mmCIF file of C-alpha atoms in Angstrom:
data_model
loop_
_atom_site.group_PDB
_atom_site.id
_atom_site.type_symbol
_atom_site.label_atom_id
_atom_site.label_comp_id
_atom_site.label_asym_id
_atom_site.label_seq_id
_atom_site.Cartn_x
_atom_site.Cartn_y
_atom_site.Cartn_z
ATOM 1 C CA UNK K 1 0.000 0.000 0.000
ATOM 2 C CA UNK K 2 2.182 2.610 1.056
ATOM 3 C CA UNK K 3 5.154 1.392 0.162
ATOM 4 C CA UNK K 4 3.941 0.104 -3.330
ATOM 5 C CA UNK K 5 2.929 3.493 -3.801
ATOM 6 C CA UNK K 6 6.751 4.855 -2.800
ATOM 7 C CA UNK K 7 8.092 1.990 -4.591
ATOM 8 C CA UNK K 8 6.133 2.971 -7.773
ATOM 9 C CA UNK K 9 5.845 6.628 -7.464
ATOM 10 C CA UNK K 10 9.949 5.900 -7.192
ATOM 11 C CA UNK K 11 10.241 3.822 -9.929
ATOM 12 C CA UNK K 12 8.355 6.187 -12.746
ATOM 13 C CA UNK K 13 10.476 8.761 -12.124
ATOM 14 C CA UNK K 14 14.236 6.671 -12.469
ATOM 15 C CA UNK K 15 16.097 7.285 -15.961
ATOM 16 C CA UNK K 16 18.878 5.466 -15.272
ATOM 17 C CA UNK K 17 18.917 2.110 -12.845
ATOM 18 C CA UNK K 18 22.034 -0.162 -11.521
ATOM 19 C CA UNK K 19 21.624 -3.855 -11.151
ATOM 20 C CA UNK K 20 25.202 -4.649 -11.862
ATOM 21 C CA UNK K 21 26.812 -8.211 -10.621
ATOM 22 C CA UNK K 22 23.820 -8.331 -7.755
ATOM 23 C CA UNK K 23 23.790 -12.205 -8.946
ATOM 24 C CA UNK K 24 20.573 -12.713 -10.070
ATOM 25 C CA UNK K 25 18.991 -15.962 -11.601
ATOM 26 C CA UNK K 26 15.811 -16.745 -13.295
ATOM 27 C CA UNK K 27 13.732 -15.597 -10.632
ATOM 28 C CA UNK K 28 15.021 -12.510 -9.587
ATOM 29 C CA UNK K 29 15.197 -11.597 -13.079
ATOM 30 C CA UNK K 30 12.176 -12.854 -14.105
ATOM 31 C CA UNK K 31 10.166 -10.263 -10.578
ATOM 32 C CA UNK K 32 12.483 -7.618 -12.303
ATOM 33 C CA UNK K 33 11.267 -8.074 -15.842
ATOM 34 C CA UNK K 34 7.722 -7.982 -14.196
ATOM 35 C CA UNK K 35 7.856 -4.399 -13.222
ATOM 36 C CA UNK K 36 9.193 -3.184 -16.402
ATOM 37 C CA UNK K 37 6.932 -4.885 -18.186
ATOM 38 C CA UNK K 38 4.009 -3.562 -15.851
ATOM 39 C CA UNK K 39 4.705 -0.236 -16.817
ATOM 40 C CA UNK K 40 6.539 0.858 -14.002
ATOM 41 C CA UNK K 41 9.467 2.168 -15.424
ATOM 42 C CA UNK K 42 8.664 4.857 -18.368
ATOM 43 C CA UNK K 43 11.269 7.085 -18.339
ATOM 44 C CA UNK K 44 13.577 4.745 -17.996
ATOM 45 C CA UNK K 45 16.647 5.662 -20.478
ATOM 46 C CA UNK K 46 19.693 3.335 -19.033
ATOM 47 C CA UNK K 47 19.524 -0.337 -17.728
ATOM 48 C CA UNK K 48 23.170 -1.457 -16.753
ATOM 49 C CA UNK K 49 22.794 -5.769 -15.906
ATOM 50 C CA UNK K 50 26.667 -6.282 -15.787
ATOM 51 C CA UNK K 51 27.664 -9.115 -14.005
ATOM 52 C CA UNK K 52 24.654 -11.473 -13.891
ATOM 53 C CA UNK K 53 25.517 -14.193 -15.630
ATOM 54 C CA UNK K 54 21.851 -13.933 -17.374
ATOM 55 C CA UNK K 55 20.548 -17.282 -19.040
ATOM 56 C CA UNK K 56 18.946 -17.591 -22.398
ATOM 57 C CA UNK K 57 15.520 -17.571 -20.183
ATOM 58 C CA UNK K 58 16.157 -15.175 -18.112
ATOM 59 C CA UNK K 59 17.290 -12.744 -21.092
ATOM 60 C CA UNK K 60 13.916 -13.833 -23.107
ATOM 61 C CA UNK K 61 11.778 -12.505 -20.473
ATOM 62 C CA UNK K 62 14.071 -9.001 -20.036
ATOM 63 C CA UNK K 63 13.587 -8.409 -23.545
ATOM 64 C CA UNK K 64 9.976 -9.022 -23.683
ATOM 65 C CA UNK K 65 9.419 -6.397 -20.483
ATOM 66 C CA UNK K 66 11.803 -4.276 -21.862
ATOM 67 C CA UNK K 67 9.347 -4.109 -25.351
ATOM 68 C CA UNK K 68 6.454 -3.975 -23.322
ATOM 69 C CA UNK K 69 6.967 -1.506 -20.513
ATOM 70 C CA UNK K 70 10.656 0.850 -21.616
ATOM 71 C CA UNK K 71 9.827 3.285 -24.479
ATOM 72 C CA UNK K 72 12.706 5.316 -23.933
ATOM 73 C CA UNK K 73 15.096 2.807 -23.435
ATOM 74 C CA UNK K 74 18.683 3.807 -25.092
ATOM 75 C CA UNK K 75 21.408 1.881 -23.240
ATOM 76 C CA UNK K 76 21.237 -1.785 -22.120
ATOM 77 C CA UNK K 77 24.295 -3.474 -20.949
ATOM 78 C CA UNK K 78 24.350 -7.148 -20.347
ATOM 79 C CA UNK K 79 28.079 -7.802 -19.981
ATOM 80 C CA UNK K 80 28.825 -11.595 -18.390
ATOM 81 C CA UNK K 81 25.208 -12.717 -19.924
ATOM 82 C CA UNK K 82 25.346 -15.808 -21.876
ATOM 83 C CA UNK K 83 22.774 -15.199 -24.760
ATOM 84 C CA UNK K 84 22.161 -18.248 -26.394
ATOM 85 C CA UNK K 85 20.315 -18.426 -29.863
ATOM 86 C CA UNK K 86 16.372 -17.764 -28.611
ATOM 87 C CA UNK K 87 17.696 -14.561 -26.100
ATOM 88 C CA UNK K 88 19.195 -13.155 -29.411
ATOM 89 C CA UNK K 89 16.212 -13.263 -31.097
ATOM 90 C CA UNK K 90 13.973 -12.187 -28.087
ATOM 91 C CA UNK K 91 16.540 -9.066 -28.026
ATOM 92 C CA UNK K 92 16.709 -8.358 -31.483
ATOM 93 C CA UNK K 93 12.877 -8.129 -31.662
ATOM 94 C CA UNK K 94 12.619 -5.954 -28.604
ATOM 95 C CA UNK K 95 14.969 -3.614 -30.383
ATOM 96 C CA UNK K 96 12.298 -3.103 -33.340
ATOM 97 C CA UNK K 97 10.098 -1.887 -30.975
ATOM 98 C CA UNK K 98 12.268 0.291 -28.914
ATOM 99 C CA UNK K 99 12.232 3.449 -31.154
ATOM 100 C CA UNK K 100 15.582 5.072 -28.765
ATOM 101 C CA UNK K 101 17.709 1.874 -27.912
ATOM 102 C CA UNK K 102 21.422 2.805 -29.074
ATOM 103 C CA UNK K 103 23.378 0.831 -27.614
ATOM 104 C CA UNK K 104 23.610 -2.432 -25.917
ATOM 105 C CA UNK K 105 26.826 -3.671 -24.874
ATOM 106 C CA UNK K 106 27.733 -7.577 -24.145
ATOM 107 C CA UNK K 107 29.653 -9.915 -24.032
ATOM 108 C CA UNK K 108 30.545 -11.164 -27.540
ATOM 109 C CA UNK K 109 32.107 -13.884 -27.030
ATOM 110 C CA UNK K 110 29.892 -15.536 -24.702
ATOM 111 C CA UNK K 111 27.032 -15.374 -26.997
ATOM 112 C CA UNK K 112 25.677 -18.341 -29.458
ATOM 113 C CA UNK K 113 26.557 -17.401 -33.116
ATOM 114 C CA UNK K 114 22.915 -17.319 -34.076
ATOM 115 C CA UNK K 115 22.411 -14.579 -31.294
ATOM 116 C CA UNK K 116 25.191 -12.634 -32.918
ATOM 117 C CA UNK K 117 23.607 -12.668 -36.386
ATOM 118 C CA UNK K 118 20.218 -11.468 -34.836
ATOM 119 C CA UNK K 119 21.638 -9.045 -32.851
ATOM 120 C CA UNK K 120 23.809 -7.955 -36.576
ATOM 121 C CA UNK K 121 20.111 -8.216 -38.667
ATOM 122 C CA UNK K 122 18.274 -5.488 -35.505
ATOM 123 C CA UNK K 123 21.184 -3.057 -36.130
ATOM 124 C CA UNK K 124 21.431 -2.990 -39.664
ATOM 125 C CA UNK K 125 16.777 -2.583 -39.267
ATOM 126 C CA UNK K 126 18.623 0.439 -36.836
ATOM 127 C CA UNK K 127 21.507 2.495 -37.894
ATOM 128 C CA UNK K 128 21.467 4.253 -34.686
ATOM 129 C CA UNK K 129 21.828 1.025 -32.768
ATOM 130 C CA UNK K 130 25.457 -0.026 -31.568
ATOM 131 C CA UNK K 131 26.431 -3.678 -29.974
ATOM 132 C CA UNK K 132 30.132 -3.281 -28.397
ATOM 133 C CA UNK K 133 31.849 -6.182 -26.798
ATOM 134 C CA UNK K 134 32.384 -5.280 -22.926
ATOM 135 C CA UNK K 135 36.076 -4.331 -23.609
ATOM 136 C CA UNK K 136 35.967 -0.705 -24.358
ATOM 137 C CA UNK K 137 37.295 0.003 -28.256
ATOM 138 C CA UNK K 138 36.391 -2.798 -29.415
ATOM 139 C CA UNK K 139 32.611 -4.052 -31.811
ATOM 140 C CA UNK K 140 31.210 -7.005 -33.461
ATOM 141 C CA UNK K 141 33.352 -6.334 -36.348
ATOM 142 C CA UNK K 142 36.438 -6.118 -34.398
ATOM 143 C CA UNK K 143 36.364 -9.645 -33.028
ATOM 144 C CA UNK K 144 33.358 -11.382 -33.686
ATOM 145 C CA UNK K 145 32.360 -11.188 -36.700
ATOM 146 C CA UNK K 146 35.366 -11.949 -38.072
ATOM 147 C CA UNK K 147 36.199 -15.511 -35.553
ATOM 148 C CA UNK K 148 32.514 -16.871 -36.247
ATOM 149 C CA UNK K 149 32.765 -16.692 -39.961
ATOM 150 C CA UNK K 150 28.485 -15.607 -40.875
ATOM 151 C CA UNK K 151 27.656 -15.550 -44.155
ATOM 152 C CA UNK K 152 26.454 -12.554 -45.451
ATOM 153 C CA UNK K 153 28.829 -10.120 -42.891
ATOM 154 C CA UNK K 154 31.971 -9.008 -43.636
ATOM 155 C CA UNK K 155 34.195 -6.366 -42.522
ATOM 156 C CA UNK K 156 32.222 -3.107 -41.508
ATOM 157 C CA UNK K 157 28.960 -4.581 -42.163
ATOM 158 C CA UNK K 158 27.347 -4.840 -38.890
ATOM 159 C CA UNK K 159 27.324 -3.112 -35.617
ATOM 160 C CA UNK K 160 29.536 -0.211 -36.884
ATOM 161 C CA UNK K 161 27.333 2.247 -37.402
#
């Protein structure tokens, strides 16, 4: 009562949140996902989930709140997630629908080559959209791309934008 009121009265107003290496599983991630998707977070602009060591379930159901209840989401940061082929997608089709989303940072190499070539297809829908590795300087292109061999992306092709 009360403090759901705080909680979401708190919540609306937050443009940038921290969840960083606060080791969540499925089920924390899954209550989390719940309150974006509810709505509860509009203005929210940043969503840093570094150190979670997300599954390919537990990234599904982010990306489908994130769709559902983030309109002005710009920056997503999943660094230590391992995104198999159906969180790829999941993301990749939240991305369509998140008119702002610039940038989401991973990383690369933990992610299932058919995640990679999803992630390549929702940037190239997006030219404003960027997917960096978590080591600063360096992008899909950089070391990727170029190690899982995709047909269809070469050099400078996809993420550089």
């Amino acid at each position: 009562s009360l403090y759901r009121e705080g909680f979401v009265r708190r919540f609306a107003s937050a443009t940038r949140i921290y969840w960083r290496t606060v080791a969540w599983g499925r089920a924390e991630t899954q209550v989390a996902a719940g309150v974006l998707a509810a709505g509860h977070a509009p203005n929210l602009e940043e969503l840093y989930l570094d150190g979670n060591r997300f599954d390919d379930e537990a990234v599904c159901s982010l990306a489908e709140a994130l769709r559902r209840g983030t309109p002005k989401l710009r920056v997503l940061t999943l660094d230590g997630s391992e995104i198999g082929d159906a969180g790829g997608v999941a993301l990749a089709a939240s991305f369509a629908q998140l008119p702002a989303i610039a940038l989401l940072r991973c990383s690369l190499h933990l992610l299932s080559p058919s995640a990679v070539e999803a992630l390549c297809e929702a940037a190239e829908r997006n030219p404003a959209l960027e997917v960096r590795d978590e080591w600063p300087g360096r992008n899909a292109v950089d070391h990727e791309l170029d190690k899982l061999h995709l047909p269809g992306f070469g050099e400078g092709e996809c993420f550089s934008n």
